[in-house]
Short mmCIF file of C-alpha atoms in Angstrom, two decimals:
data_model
loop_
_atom_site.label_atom_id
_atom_site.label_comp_id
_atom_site.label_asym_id
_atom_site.label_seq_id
_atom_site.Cartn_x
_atom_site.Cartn_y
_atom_site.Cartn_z
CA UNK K 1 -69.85 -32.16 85.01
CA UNK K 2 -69.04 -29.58 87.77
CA UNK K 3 -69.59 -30.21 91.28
CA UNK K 4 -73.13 -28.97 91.37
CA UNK K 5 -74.28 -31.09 88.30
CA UNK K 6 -73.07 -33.99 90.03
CA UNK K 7 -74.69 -32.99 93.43
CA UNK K 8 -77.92 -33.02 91.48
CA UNK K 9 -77.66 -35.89 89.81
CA UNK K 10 -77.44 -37.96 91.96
CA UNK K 11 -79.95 -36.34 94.42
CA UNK K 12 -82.53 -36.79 91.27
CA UNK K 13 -80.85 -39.99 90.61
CA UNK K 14 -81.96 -41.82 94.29
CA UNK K 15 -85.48 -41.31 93.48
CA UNK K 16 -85.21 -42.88 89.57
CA UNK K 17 -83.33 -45.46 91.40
CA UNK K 18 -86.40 -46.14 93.45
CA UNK K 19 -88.90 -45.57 90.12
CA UNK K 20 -86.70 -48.56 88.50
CA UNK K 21 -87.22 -51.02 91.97
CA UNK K 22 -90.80 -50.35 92.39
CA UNK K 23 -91.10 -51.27 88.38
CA UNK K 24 -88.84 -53.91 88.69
CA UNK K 25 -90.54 -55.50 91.65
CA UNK K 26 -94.16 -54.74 90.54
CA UNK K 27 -93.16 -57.02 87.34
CA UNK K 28 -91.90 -59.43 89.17
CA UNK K 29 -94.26 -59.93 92.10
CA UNK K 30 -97.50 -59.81 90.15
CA UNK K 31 -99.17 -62.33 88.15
CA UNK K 32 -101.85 -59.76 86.80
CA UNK K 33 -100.86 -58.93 83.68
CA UNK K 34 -102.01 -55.31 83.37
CA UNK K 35 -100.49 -54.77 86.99
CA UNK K 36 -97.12 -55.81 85.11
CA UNK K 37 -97.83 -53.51 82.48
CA UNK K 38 -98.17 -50.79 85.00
CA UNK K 39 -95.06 -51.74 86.25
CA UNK K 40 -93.49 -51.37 82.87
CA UNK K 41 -94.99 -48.25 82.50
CA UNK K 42 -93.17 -46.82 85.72
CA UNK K 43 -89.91 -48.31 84.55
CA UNK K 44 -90.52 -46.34 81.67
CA UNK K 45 -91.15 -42.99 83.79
CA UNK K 46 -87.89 -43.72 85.25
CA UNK K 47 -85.91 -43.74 82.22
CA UNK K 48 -87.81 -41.01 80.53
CA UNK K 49 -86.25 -38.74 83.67
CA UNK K 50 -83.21 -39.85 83.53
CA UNK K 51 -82.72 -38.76 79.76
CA UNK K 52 -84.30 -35.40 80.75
CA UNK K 53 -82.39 -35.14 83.68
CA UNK K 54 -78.94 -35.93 81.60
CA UNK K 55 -79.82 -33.25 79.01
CA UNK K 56 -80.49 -30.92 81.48
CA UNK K 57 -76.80 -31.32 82.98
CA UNK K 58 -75.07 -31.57 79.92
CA UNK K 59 -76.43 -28.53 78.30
CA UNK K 60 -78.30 -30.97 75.86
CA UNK K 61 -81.71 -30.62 76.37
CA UNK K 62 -82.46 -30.56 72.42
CA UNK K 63 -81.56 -33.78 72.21
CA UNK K 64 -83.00 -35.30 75.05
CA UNK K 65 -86.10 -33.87 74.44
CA UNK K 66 -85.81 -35.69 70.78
CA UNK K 67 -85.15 -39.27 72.61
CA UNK K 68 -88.09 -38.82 75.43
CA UNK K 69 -90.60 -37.70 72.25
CA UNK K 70 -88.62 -41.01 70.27
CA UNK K 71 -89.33 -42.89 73.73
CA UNK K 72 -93.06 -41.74 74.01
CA UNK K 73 -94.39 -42.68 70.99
CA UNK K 74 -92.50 -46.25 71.36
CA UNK K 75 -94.10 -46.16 74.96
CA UNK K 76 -97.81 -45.64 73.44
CA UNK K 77 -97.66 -48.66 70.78
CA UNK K 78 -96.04 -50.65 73.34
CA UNK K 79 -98.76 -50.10 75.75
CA UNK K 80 -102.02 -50.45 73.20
CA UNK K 81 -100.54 -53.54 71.85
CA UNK K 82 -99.92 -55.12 75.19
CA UNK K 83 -103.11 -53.82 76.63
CA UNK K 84 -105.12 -55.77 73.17
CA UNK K 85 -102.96 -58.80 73.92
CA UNK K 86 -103.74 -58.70 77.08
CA UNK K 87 -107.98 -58.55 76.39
CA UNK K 88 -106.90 -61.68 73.60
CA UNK K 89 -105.90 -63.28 76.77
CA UNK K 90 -109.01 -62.80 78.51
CA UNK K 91 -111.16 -63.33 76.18
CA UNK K 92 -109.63 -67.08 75.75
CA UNK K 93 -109.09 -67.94 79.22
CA UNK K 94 -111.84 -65.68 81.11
CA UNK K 95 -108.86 -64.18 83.25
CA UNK K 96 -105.85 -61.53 83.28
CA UNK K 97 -103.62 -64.00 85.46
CA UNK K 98 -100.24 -65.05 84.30
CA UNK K 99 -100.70 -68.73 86.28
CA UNK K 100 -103.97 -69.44 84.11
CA UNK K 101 -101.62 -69.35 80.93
CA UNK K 102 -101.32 -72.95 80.39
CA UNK K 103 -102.88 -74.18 77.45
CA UNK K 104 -100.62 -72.06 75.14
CA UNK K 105 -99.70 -74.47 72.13
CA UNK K 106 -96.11 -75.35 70.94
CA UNK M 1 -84.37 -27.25 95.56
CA UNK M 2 -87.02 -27.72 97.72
CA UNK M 3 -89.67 -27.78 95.49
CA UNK M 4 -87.92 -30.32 93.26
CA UNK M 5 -87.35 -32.95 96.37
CA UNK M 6 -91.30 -32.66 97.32
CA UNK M 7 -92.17 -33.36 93.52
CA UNK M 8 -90.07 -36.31 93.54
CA UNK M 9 -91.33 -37.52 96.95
CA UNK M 10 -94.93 -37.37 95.57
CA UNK M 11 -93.47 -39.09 92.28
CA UNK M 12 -92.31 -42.16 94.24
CA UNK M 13 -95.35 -41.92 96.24
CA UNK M 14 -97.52 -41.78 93.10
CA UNK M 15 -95.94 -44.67 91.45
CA UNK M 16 -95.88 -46.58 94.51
CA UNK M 17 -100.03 -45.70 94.53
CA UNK M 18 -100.17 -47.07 91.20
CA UNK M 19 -98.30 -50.57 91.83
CA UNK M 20 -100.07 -51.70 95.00
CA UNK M 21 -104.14 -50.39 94.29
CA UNK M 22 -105.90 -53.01 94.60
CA UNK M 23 -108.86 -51.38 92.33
CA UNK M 24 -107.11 -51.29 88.82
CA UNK M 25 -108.65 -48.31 88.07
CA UNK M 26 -107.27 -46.33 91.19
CA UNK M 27 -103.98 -47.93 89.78
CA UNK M 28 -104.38 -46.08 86.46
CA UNK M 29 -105.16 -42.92 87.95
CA UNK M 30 -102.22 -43.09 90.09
CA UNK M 31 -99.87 -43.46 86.92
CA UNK M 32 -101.01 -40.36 85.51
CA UNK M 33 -100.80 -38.55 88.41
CA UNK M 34 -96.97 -40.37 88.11
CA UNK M 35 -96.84 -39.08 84.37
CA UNK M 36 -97.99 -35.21 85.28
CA UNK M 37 -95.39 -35.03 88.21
CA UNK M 38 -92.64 -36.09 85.64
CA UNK M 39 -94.17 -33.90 83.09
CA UNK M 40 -93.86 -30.98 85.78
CA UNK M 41 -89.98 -31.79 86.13
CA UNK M 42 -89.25 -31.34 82.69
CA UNK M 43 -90.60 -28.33 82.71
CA UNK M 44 -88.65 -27.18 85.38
CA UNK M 45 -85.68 -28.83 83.58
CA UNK M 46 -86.29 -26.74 80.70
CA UNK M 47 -87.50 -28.95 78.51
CA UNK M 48 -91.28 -27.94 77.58
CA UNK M 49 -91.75 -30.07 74.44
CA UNK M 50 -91.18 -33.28 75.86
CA UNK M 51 -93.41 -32.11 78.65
CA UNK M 52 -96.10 -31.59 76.87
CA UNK M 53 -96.03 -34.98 74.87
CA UNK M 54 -95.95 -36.73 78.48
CA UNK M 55 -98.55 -34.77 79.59
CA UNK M 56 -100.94 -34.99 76.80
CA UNK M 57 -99.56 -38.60 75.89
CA UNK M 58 -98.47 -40.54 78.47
CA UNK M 59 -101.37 -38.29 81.34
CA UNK M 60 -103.81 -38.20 78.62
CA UNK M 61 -103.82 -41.30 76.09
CA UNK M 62 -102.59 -44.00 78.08
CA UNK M 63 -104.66 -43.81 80.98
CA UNK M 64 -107.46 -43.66 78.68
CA UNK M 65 -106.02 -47.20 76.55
CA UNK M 66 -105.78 -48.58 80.39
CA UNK M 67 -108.95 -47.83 81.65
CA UNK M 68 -110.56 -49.24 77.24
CA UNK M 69 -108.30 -52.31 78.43
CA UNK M 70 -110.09 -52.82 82.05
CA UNK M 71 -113.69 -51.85 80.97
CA UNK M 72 -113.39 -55.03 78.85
CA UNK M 73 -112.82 -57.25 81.68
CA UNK M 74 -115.37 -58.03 83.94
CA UNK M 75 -115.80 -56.38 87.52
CA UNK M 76 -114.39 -57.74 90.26
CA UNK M 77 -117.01 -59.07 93.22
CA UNK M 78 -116.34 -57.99 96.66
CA UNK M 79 -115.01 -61.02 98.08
CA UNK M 80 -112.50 -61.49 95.41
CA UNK M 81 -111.66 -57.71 96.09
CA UNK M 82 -110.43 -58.84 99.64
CA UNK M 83 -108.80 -61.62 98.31
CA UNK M 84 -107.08 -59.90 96.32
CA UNK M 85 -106.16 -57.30 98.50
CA UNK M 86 -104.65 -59.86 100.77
CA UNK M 87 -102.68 -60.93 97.83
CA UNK M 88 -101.50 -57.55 97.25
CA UNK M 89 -100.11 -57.06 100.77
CA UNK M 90 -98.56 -60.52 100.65
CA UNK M 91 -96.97 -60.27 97.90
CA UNK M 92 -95.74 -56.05 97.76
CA UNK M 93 -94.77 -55.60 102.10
CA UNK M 94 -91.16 -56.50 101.24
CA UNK M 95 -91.45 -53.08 98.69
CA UNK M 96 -91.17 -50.55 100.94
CA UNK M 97 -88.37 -52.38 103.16
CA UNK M 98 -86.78 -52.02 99.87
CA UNK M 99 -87.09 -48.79 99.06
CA UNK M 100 -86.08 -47.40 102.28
CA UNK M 101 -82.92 -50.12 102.42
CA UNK M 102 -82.30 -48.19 99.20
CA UNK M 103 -83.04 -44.71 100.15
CA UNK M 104 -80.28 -45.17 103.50
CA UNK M 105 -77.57 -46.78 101.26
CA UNK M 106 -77.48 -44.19 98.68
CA UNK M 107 -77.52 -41.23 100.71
CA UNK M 108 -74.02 -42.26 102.36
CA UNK M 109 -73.24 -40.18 99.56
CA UNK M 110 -72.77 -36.96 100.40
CA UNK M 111 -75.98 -35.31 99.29
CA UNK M 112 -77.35 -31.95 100.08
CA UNK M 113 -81.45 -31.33 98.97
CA UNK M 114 -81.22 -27.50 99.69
CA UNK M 115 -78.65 -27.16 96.32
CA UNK M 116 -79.68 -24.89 93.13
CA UNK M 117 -79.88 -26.32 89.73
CA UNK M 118 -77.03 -25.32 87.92
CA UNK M 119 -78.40 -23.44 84.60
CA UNK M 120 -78.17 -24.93 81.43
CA UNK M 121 -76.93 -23.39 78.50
CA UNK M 122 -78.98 -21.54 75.75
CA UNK M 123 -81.46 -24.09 74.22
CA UNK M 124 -80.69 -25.14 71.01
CA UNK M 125 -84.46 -25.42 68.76
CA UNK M 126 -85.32 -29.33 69.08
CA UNK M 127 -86.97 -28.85 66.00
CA UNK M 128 -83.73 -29.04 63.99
CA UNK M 129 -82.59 -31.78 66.19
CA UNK M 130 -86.02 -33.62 65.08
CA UNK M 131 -86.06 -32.78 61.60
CA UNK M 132 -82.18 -32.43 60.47
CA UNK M 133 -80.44 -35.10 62.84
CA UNK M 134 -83.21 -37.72 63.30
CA UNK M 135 -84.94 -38.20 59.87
CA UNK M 136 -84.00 -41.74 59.95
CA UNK M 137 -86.03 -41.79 63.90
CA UNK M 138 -88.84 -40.22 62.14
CA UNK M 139 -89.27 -42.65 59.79
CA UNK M 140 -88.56 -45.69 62.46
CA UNK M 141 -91.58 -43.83 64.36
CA UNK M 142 -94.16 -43.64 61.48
CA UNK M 143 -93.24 -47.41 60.99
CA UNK M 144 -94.00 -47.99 65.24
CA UNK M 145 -97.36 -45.53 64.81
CA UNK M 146 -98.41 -48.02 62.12
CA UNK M 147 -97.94 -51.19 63.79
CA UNK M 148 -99.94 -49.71 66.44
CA UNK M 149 -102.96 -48.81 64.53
CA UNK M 150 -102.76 -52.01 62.88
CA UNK M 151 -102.18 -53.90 66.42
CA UNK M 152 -105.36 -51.71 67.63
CA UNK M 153 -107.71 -52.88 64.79
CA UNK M 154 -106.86 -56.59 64.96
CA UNK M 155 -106.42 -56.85 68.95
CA UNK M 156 -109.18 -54.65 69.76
CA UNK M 157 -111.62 -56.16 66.95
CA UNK M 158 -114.64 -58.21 67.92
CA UNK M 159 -115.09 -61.45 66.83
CA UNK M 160 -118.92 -61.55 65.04
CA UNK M 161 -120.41 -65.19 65.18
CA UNK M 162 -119.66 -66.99 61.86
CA UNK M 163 -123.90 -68.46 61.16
CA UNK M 164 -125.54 -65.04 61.59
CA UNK M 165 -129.49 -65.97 61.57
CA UNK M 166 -130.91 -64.95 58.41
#
C-alpha cells in the first residue's frame, strides 16, 4: 500500500478500533442479554468496515463486497437465533438477566 | 476527507447511543442508525452492493427481529427504569475514559484527517466473484438461511396448553 492508503487506514482504522472496545466492553459489562447481543452486533459493524475498508485499499472491492454479503447473512441467523433463545430464556425464568441463569441442568 | 471523519464520529457516537440506552428500544434504533452510517461508507468506498444488503438487512431486518424480541418481554415499570439506569452508569462510565485513552494513544501516529482517498482501481463485477469463485459460500449460506428459518419456527413458536377444554 502507498503512503496515502496507509494514511487512511489507519485514520478509518482508530474509529473500528473504538467500534471493537465499545462491543467488547458492552459484552462484558452487561448482564442483559439482548444488551450483549447489541454489543455483538457493533462488533460485527466493526469488522464488516474493516473488510470494506481493506477492499477499498487494495483495489479489491469485488471481493470484499462478497465476504460483507457472506458476513451479513451469517450476521442475520446469528441474531434471530440468539434473539429466540433469548425469549426461551424469558419465558423460563421471567427475566433477560445473565445472573438469573442458575437452574440450567447438567 | 472531511466528510468521512464526521460520518465516523457520528458512527462511534451512534454505537455508543446504542450500548448505554437505557430504553432497549432507543438502543435498537441507535444500531440502525449505526448500520445506515456504515452503509453510507461503503458507498463512498465504492462498494454499493454490500451497501445495500446492510442497509436493507442489517437497518431494515434486524432492528425489526430486535424490537419482535423486546415486544415479547414485558415493559419495564418506572422505578426499575431508574434502577436500571443507575446500573447503566455504574457499570458503562469507565467506557468513555476508554475510548478517549484510546483515541490519544493511537493518534501518536502521524495522522492527517484533511487526506483524499486514494482511488481504487476499476471494479471488477462481484457477481462473478459470487457466482464463479464462491459457489461453495453459496451453498454454506443456503445451509445458514435454513437453520435460521428452522431456529425461527421452533424458538419463536408458542407453546399451546396440552388439555385444551373440549
Amino acid at each position: 500500500m502507498n503512503e496515502t492508503a496507509m494514511q487512511a487506514f489507519w485514520f478509518f482504522g482508530i474509529f473500528i478500533s473504538l467500534l471493537f472496545i465499545i462491543g467488547v466492553y458492552c459484552i462484558l459489562a452487561t448482564f442483559n442479554l439482548l444488551r450483549a447481543l447489541i454489543g455483538v452486533e457493533v462488533l460485527i459493524k466493526g469488522a464488516t468496515l474493516l473488510i470494506i475498508l481493506a477492499g477499498y485499499l487494495t483495489g479489491n472491492t469485488a471481493l470484499a463486497q462478497a465476504f460483507v454479503i457472506t458476513l451479513i447473512v451469517i450476521e442475520v441467523v446469528v441474531m434471530v437465533v440468539a434473539g429466540g433463545v433469548i425469549l426461551w430464556v424469558f419465558r423460563h425464568n421471567g427475566a433477560i438477566d445473565a445472573r438469573k441463569l442458575t437452574d440450567l441442568k447438567g | 476527507m472531511m466528510i468521512d471523519l464526521i460520518l465516523l464520529i457520528c458512527l462511534v457516537l451512534a454505537a455508543f447511543w446504542a450500548v448505554v440506552a437505557a430504553r432497549m428500544l432507543k438502543a435498537v434504533v441507535g444500531l440502525a442508525l449505526t448500520s445506515v452510517i456504515v452503509s453510507i461508507l461503503m458507498f463512498r468506498m465504492n462498494s454499493p452492493l454490500a451497501a445495500v444488503f446492510e442497509l436493507s438487512v442489517c437497518a431494515g431486518l434486524i432492528p425489526v427481529i430486535f424490537i419482535t424480541t423486546i415486544s415479547f418481554t414485558k415493559r419495564l415499570s418506572w422505578e426499575a427504569y431508574l434502577e436500571r439506569k443507575k446500573e447503566i452508569f455504574s457499570r458503562f462510565w469507565y467506557l468513555p475514559v476508554i475510548l478517549v485513552i484510546t483515541v490519544v494513544l493511537l493518534s501518536r501516529y502521524k495522522i492527517a484527517a484533511d487526506f483524499i482517498l486514494p482511488q481504487a482501481p476499476a471494479v471488477t463485477d462481484v457477481r462473478h466473484v459470487l457466482w464463479n469463485l464462491r459457489q461453495s459460500d453459496l451453498f454454506g449460506q443456503i445451509i445458514i438461511l435454513l437453520i435460521g428459518a428452522f431456529g425461527v419456527v421452533t424458538l419463536f413458536k408458542v407453546k399451546q396448553p396440552k388439555d385444551k377444554p373440549k
